mmCIF file of C-alpha atoms and ligand atoms in Angstrom:
data_model
loop_
_atom_site.group_PDB
_atom_site.id
_atom_site.type_symbol
_atom_site.label_atom_id
_atom_site.label_comp_id
_atom_site.label_asym_id
_atom_site.label_seq_id
_atom_site.Cartn_x
_atom_site.Cartn_y
_atom_site.Cartn_z
ATOM 1 C CA MET A 1 95.365 112.512 95.334
ATOM 2 C CA PRO A 2 98.311 114.316 97.021
ATOM 3 C CA LYS A 3 101.712 112.761 96.490
ATOM 4 C CA ALA A 4 102.805 110.145 99.023
ATOM 5 C CA VAL A 5 105.312 111.266 101.665
ATOM 6 C CA LEU A 6 107.942 109.029 103.197
ATOM 7 C CA THR A 7 109.441 110.386 106.405
ATOM 8 C CA ILE A 8 112.993 109.160 106.833
ATOM 9 C CA SER A 9 116.116 110.041 108.795
ATOM 10 C CA SER A 10 119.698 109.382 107.718
ATOM 11 C CA LYS A 11 120.297 107.588 104.432
ATOM 12 C CA ASN A 12 123.735 106.522 105.636
ATOM 13 C CA TYR A 13 122.703 104.969 108.951
ATOM 14 C CA SER A 14 118.986 104.164 108.899
ATOM 15 C CA SER A 15 118.488 100.629 107.675
ATOM 16 C CA TRP A 16 114.729 100.676 108.316
ATOM 17 C CA CYS A 17 114.350 103.830 106.223
ATOM 18 C CA LEU A 18 116.265 102.122 103.421
ATOM 19 C CA ARG A 19 113.924 99.121 103.592
ATOM 20 C CA GLY A 20 110.783 101.279 103.501
ATOM 21 C CA TRP A 21 112.123 103.424 100.685
ATOM 22 C CA LEU A 22 113.074 100.383 98.556
ATOM 23 C CA MET A 23 109.573 98.971 99.082
ATOM 24 C CA CYS A 24 108.064 102.257 97.826
ATOM 25 C CA LYS A 25 110.354 102.114 94.762
ATOM 26 C CA LEU A 26 109.277 98.500 94.132
ATOM 27 C CA ALA A 27 105.649 99.583 94.310
ATOM 28 C CA GLY A 28 106.378 102.336 91.774
ATOM 29 C CA LEU A 29 105.066 104.901 94.246
ATOM 30 C CA GLU A 30 105.910 108.504 93.434
ATOM 31 C CA LEU A 31 106.856 110.158 96.676
ATOM 32 C CA ASP A 32 108.299 113.156 98.402
ATOM 33 C CA GLU A 33 110.958 112.409 100.982
ATOM 34 C CA GLU A 34 110.706 114.228 104.274
ATOM 35 C CA VAL A 35 114.019 114.033 106.098
ATOM 36 C CA VAL A 36 114.091 114.518 109.873
ATOM 37 C CA SER A 37 117.193 114.540 112.015
ATOM 38 C CA LEU A 38 116.523 112.283 114.991
ATOM 39 C CA ALA A 39 119.170 114.129 117.010
ATOM 40 C CA ASP A 40 117.239 117.411 116.773
ATOM 41 C CA PRO A 41 114.616 117.853 119.596
ATOM 42 C CA SER A 42 112.244 120.012 117.498
ATOM 43 C CA ALA A 43 112.389 117.446 114.694
ATOM 44 C CA ARG A 44 111.595 114.725 117.241
ATOM 45 C CA ALA A 45 108.517 116.677 118.394
ATOM 46 C CA GLU A 46 107.356 116.996 114.795
ATOM 47 C CA LEU A 47 108.049 113.316 114.182
ATOM 48 C CA LEU A 48 105.819 112.374 117.089
ATOM 49 C CA LEU A 49 102.897 113.865 115.135
ATOM 50 C CA LEU A 50 103.765 111.772 112.076
ATOM 51 C CA SER A 51 104.875 108.567 113.747
ATOM 52 C CA PRO A 52 103.284 107.693 117.106
ATOM 53 C CA SER A 53 106.145 105.265 117.758
ATOM 54 C CA PHE A 54 108.799 108.002 117.224
ATOM 55 C CA LEU A 55 110.305 105.685 114.651
ATOM 56 C CA VAL A 56 110.972 106.098 110.954
ATOM 57 C CA PRO A 57 110.224 105.310 108.194
ATOM 58 C CA SER A 58 106.653 106.514 108.211
ATOM 59 C CA LEU A 59 104.583 106.549 105.011
ATOM 60 C CA THR A 60 101.616 108.819 104.355
ATOM 61 C CA HIS A 61 99.594 107.800 101.287
ATOM 62 C CA ASP A 62 96.010 108.559 100.277
ATOM 63 C CA GLY A 63 95.128 109.740 103.789
ATOM 64 C CA VAL A 64 96.666 106.659 105.429
ATOM 65 C CA ARG A 65 99.673 106.860 107.749
ATOM 66 C CA ILE A 66 101.828 103.758 108.333
ATOM 67 C CA TRP A 67 104.759 103.919 110.769
ATOM 68 C CA ASP A 68 106.245 100.443 110.655
ATOM 69 C CA THR A 69 108.318 98.968 107.837
ATOM 70 C CA LEU A 70 106.665 95.560 107.700
ATOM 71 C CA ALA A 71 103.245 97.208 107.722
ATOM 72 C CA ILE A 72 104.409 99.567 104.929
ATOM 73 C CA GLY A 73 105.396 96.523 102.832
ATOM 74 C CA GLU A 74 102.054 94.801 103.450
ATOM 75 C CA TYR A 75 100.142 98.026 102.711
ATOM 76 C CA LEU A 76 101.997 98.543 99.425
ATOM 77 C CA ALA A 77 101.525 94.874 98.431
ATOM 78 C CA GLU A 78 97.781 95.216 99.045
ATOM 79 C CA THR A 79 97.454 98.623 97.355
ATOM 80 C CA PHE A 80 99.646 97.791 94.331
ATOM 81 C CA PRO A 81 99.066 94.036 93.838
ATOM 82 C CA LYS A 82 100.679 94.019 90.382
ATOM 83 C CA ALA A 83 103.989 95.435 91.646
ATOM 84 C CA GLY A 84 105.167 92.030 92.881
ATOM 85 C CA LEU A 85 106.108 92.952 96.446
ATOM 86 C CA LEU A 86 104.862 89.485 97.377
ATOM 87 C CA PRO A 87 105.296 86.372 95.176
ATOM 88 C CA THR A 88 102.198 85.176 93.320
ATOM 89 C CA ASP A 89 102.675 81.542 94.366
ATOM 90 C CA ARG A 90 100.936 80.868 97.719
ATOM 91 C CA ALA A 91 103.757 78.796 99.238
ATOM 92 C CA ALA A 92 106.445 81.260 98.096
ATOM 93 C CA ARG A 93 104.318 84.116 99.457
ATOM 94 C CA ALA A 94 104.153 82.404 102.855
ATOM 95 C CA ARG A 95 107.953 81.871 102.881
ATOM 96 C CA CYS A 96 108.480 85.478 101.818
ATOM 97 C CA ARG A 97 106.350 86.702 104.729
ATOM 98 C CA ALA A 98 108.162 84.364 107.125
ATOM 99 C CA ILE A 99 111.638 85.606 106.207
ATOM 100 C CA CYS A 100 110.481 89.243 106.263
ATOM 101 C CA GLY A 101 109.100 88.573 109.749
ATOM 102 C CA GLU A 102 112.375 86.970 110.805
ATOM 103 C CA MET A 103 114.295 90.080 109.703
ATOM 104 C CA HIS A 104 111.800 92.413 111.334
ATOM 105 C CA SER A 105 111.818 90.694 114.718
ATOM 106 C CA GLY A 106 115.290 89.162 114.920
ATOM 107 C CA PHE A 107 118.984 89.317 114.097
ATOM 108 C CA TYR A 108 119.561 91.672 117.004
ATOM 109 C CA ASN A 109 123.264 90.766 117.350
ATOM 110 C CA LEU A 110 123.958 91.348 113.680
ATOM 111 C CA ARG A 111 122.104 94.651 113.711
ATOM 112 C CA SER A 112 123.847 95.980 116.804
ATOM 113 C CA ALA A 113 127.393 94.696 116.159
ATOM 114 C CA LEU A 114 127.469 95.611 112.457
ATOM 115 C CA PRO A 115 125.441 98.836 112.200
ATOM 116 C CA MET A 116 124.635 100.077 108.726
ATOM 117 C CA ASN A 117 127.121 102.700 107.559
ATOM 118 C CA LEU A 118 127.203 102.988 103.788
ATOM 119 C CA LYS A 119 130.131 105.419 103.819
ATOM 120 C CA ALA A 120 132.409 103.151 105.834
ATOM 121 C CA HIS A 121 134.611 100.162 104.999
ATOM 122 C CA HIS A 122 136.233 98.047 107.719
ATOM 123 C CA PRO A 123 138.492 95.439 106.144
ATOM 124 C CA GLY A 124 139.466 92.581 108.469
ATOM 125 C CA PHE A 125 136.574 93.364 110.855
ATOM 126 C CA LYS A 126 136.399 90.732 113.629
ATOM 127 C CA VAL A 127 132.865 89.359 113.902
ATOM 128 C CA TRP A 128 132.000 88.051 117.403
ATOM 129 C CA THR A 129 130.278 84.686 117.827
ATOM 130 C CA GLY A 130 126.788 86.047 118.554
ATOM 131 C CA ALA A 131 126.755 88.088 115.366
ATOM 132 C CA GLN A 132 128.255 85.178 113.416
ATOM 133 C CA ALA A 133 125.273 82.996 114.414
ATOM 134 C CA ASP A 134 122.955 85.636 112.894
ATOM 135 C CA ILE A 135 125.110 85.830 109.746
ATOM 136 C CA ASP A 136 124.926 82.037 109.412
ATOM 137 C CA ARG A 137 121.139 82.089 109.703
ATOM 138 C CA VAL A 138 120.825 84.908 107.131
ATOM 139 C CA THR A 139 123.026 83.090 104.620
ATOM 140 C CA THR A 140 121.084 79.833 105.176
ATOM 141 C CA ILE A 141 117.863 81.700 104.359
ATOM 142 C CA TRP A 142 119.435 83.199 101.238
ATOM 143 C CA ARG A 143 120.811 79.847 100.000
ATOM 144 C CA GLU A 144 117.460 78.093 100.534
ATOM 145 C CA CYS A 145 115.521 80.821 98.724
ATOM 146 C CA LEU A 146 118.016 81.093 95.842
ATOM 147 C CA ASN A 147 118.058 77.287 95.412
ATOM 148 C CA VAL A 148 114.288 77.169 95.088
ATOM 149 C CA SER A 149 113.874 80.315 92.953
ATOM 150 C CA GLY A 150 117.024 80.102 90.839
ATOM 151 C CA GLY A 151 117.735 83.782 91.665
ATOM 152 C CA PRO A 152 118.943 86.363 90.996
ATOM 153 C CA PHE A 153 116.743 87.617 93.869
ATOM 154 C CA LEU A 154 115.342 85.614 96.781
ATOM 155 C CA PHE A 155 112.089 84.762 94.997
ATOM 156 C CA GLY A 156 113.385 85.172 91.430
ATOM 157 C CA GLY A 157 112.257 88.736 90.743
ATOM 158 C CA LEU A 158 112.482 91.479 93.356
ATOM 159 C CA THR A 159 110.042 91.268 96.291
ATOM 160 C CA MET A 160 109.727 92.977 99.659
ATOM 161 C CA ALA A 161 112.051 90.301 101.097
ATOM 162 C CA ASP A 162 114.937 91.740 99.049
ATOM 163 C CA ALA A 163 114.158 95.193 100.460
ATOM 164 C CA MET A 164 114.202 93.675 103.960
ATOM 165 C CA TYR A 165 117.615 92.032 103.434
ATOM 166 C CA ALA A 166 119.229 94.834 101.363
ATOM 167 C CA PRO A 167 120.761 96.589 104.418
ATOM 168 C CA VAL A 168 122.321 93.242 105.403
ATOM 169 C CA CYS A 169 124.036 93.134 101.993
ATOM 170 C CA SER A 170 125.432 96.613 102.604
ATOM 171 C CA ARG A 171 126.643 95.570 106.085
ATOM 172 C CA PHE A 172 128.383 92.527 104.598
ATOM 173 C CA ALA A 173 130.157 94.906 102.197
ATOM 174 C CA THR A 174 131.033 97.449 104.926
ATOM 175 C CA TYR A 175 132.429 94.835 107.343
ATOM 176 C CA ASP A 176 134.018 92.583 104.708
ATOM 177 C CA VAL A 177 131.986 89.520 105.729
ATOM 178 C CA MET A 178 133.192 86.396 103.868
ATOM 179 C CA LEU A 179 130.435 84.792 101.785
ATOM 180 C CA ASP A 180 130.137 81.745 99.533
ATOM 181 C CA ALA A 181 129.645 82.189 95.789
ATOM 182 C CA ALA A 182 125.821 82.098 95.847
ATOM 183 C CA CYS A 183 125.506 84.646 98.674
ATOM 184 C CA SER A 184 128.189 86.865 97.144
ATOM 185 C CA ALA A 185 126.337 86.913 93.838
ATOM 186 C CA TYR A 186 123.104 87.776 95.660
ATOM 187 C CA LYS A 187 124.826 90.584 97.586
ATOM 188 C CA ARG A 188 126.177 91.947 94.287
ATOM 189 C CA SER A 189 122.738 91.825 92.608
ATOM 190 C CA ILE A 190 121.252 93.807 95.503
ATOM 191 C CA MET A 191 124.043 96.399 95.556
ATOM 192 C CA GLU A 192 123.601 96.841 91.769
ATOM 193 C CA TRP A 193 119.801 97.167 91.972
ATOM 194 C CA PRO A 194 119.387 100.739 90.590
ATOM 195 C CA ALA A 195 117.236 101.883 93.525
ATOM 196 C CA MET A 196 119.843 100.571 95.995
ATOM 197 C CA ALA A 197 122.639 102.247 94.022
ATOM 198 C CA GLN A 198 120.709 105.536 94.099
ATOM 199 C CA TRP A 199 120.155 105.353 97.882
ATOM 200 C CA THR A 200 123.849 104.475 98.404
ATOM 201 C CA ALA A 201 124.982 107.467 96.340
ATOM 202 C CA ASP A 202 122.635 109.769 98.336
ATOM 203 C CA ALA A 203 123.974 108.284 101.607
ATOM 204 C CA ARG A 204 127.576 108.927 100.589
ATOM 205 C CA ALA A 205 126.717 112.555 99.837
ATOM 206 C CA GLU A 206 125.072 113.061 103.222
ATOM 207 C CA VAL A 207 126.853 115.439 105.604
ATOM 208 C CA GLU A 208 125.463 114.343 108.981
ATOM 209 C CA GLU A 209 127.752 111.959 110.876
ATOM 210 C CA LEU A 210 126.881 110.077 114.064
ATOM 211 C CA GLU A 211 130.074 109.829 116.087
ATOM 212 C CA GLU A 212 129.049 106.715 118.011
ATOM 213 C CA LEU A 213 128.552 104.842 114.730
ATOM 214 C CA ASP A 214 131.740 106.129 113.164
ATOM 215 C CA VAL A 215 134.173 104.706 115.682
ATOM 216 C CA GLU A 216 137.242 102.923 114.368
ATOM 217 C CA PHE A 217 136.893 99.158 114.783
HETATM 218 N N1 GSH B 1 110.161 98.207 113.824
HETATM 219 C C1 GSH B 1 110.369 99.515 113.243
HETATM 220 C C2 GSH B 1 111.815 99.923 113.477
HETATM 221 C C3 GSH B 1 112.122 101.298 112.978
HETATM 222 C C4 GSH B 1 113.363 101.887 113.629
HETATM 223 O O1 GSH B 1 113.934 101.337 114.577
HETATM 224 N N2 GSH B 1 113.766 103.045 113.117
HETATM 225 C C5 GSH B 1 114.923 103.759 113.653
HETATM 226 C C6 GSH B 1 115.785 104.302 112.536
HETATM 227 S S1 GSH B 1 116.535 102.998 111.613
HETATM 228 C C7 GSH B 1 114.412 104.944 114.441
HETATM 229 O O2 GSH B 1 113.483 105.603 114.017
HETATM 230 N N3 GSH B 1 115.000 105.199 115.604
HETATM 231 C C8 GSH B 1 114.586 106.303 116.434
HETATM 232 C C9 GSH B 1 115.694 107.070 117.035
HETATM 233 O O3 GSH B 1 116.844 106.843 116.637
HETATM 234 O O4 GSH B 1 115.386 107.907 117.856
HETATM 235 C C10 GSH B 1 110.025 99.434 111.765
HETATM 236 O O5 GSH B 1 109.880 98.326 111.278
HETATM 237 O O6 GSH B 1 109.848 100.445 111.088
#
């Protein structure tokens, strides 16, 4: 079987690519990374062939192409059931899917006001009320999950939910978001997850910069 290919864009800015890539690492999938620059028109034309939505990440594995992060997680969980992308307990599995769905379809204010930028650090960043409401909901989810599981990850061991919330941890670090002890410890565990540390190091070495996301706050 040919090696899997994950099409991604910037490691510094693309939070969905980070999620998809972490899910592949969790599944133990050996893959080649195909990096496309979304600013480049010829790369966009090529991407259209790989990802009908124009969006990345897009995974090609065993003749199957999947161009949505949540679908990538579900595909990997189904294809590699022993990898633990979903909890084994039925109720925990349902909660895991629910919080992955919440991340996938919500938190618009948080995502737009605090864009992922692994190279940046904005101490004293002023969070506006709309984004704060999203932060409060995220930290409520984390506290509830960590209380039930005992940590260190949302469902004890790593699952696809941790991949979904990993870019939020990096945003909290970038924008100096104040957290309680439990959420801080969770953020630290995610940032120290070796796959996350590897992605972060790659992102910091990346040359491409998007001016609109590198404004001074
Ligand atoms: N719902 C999609 C969202 C993917 C997405 O928005 N990807 C961004 C990069 S983080 C993208 O490809 N944007 C296209 C562009 O910038 O032209 C998923 O779950 O994969």
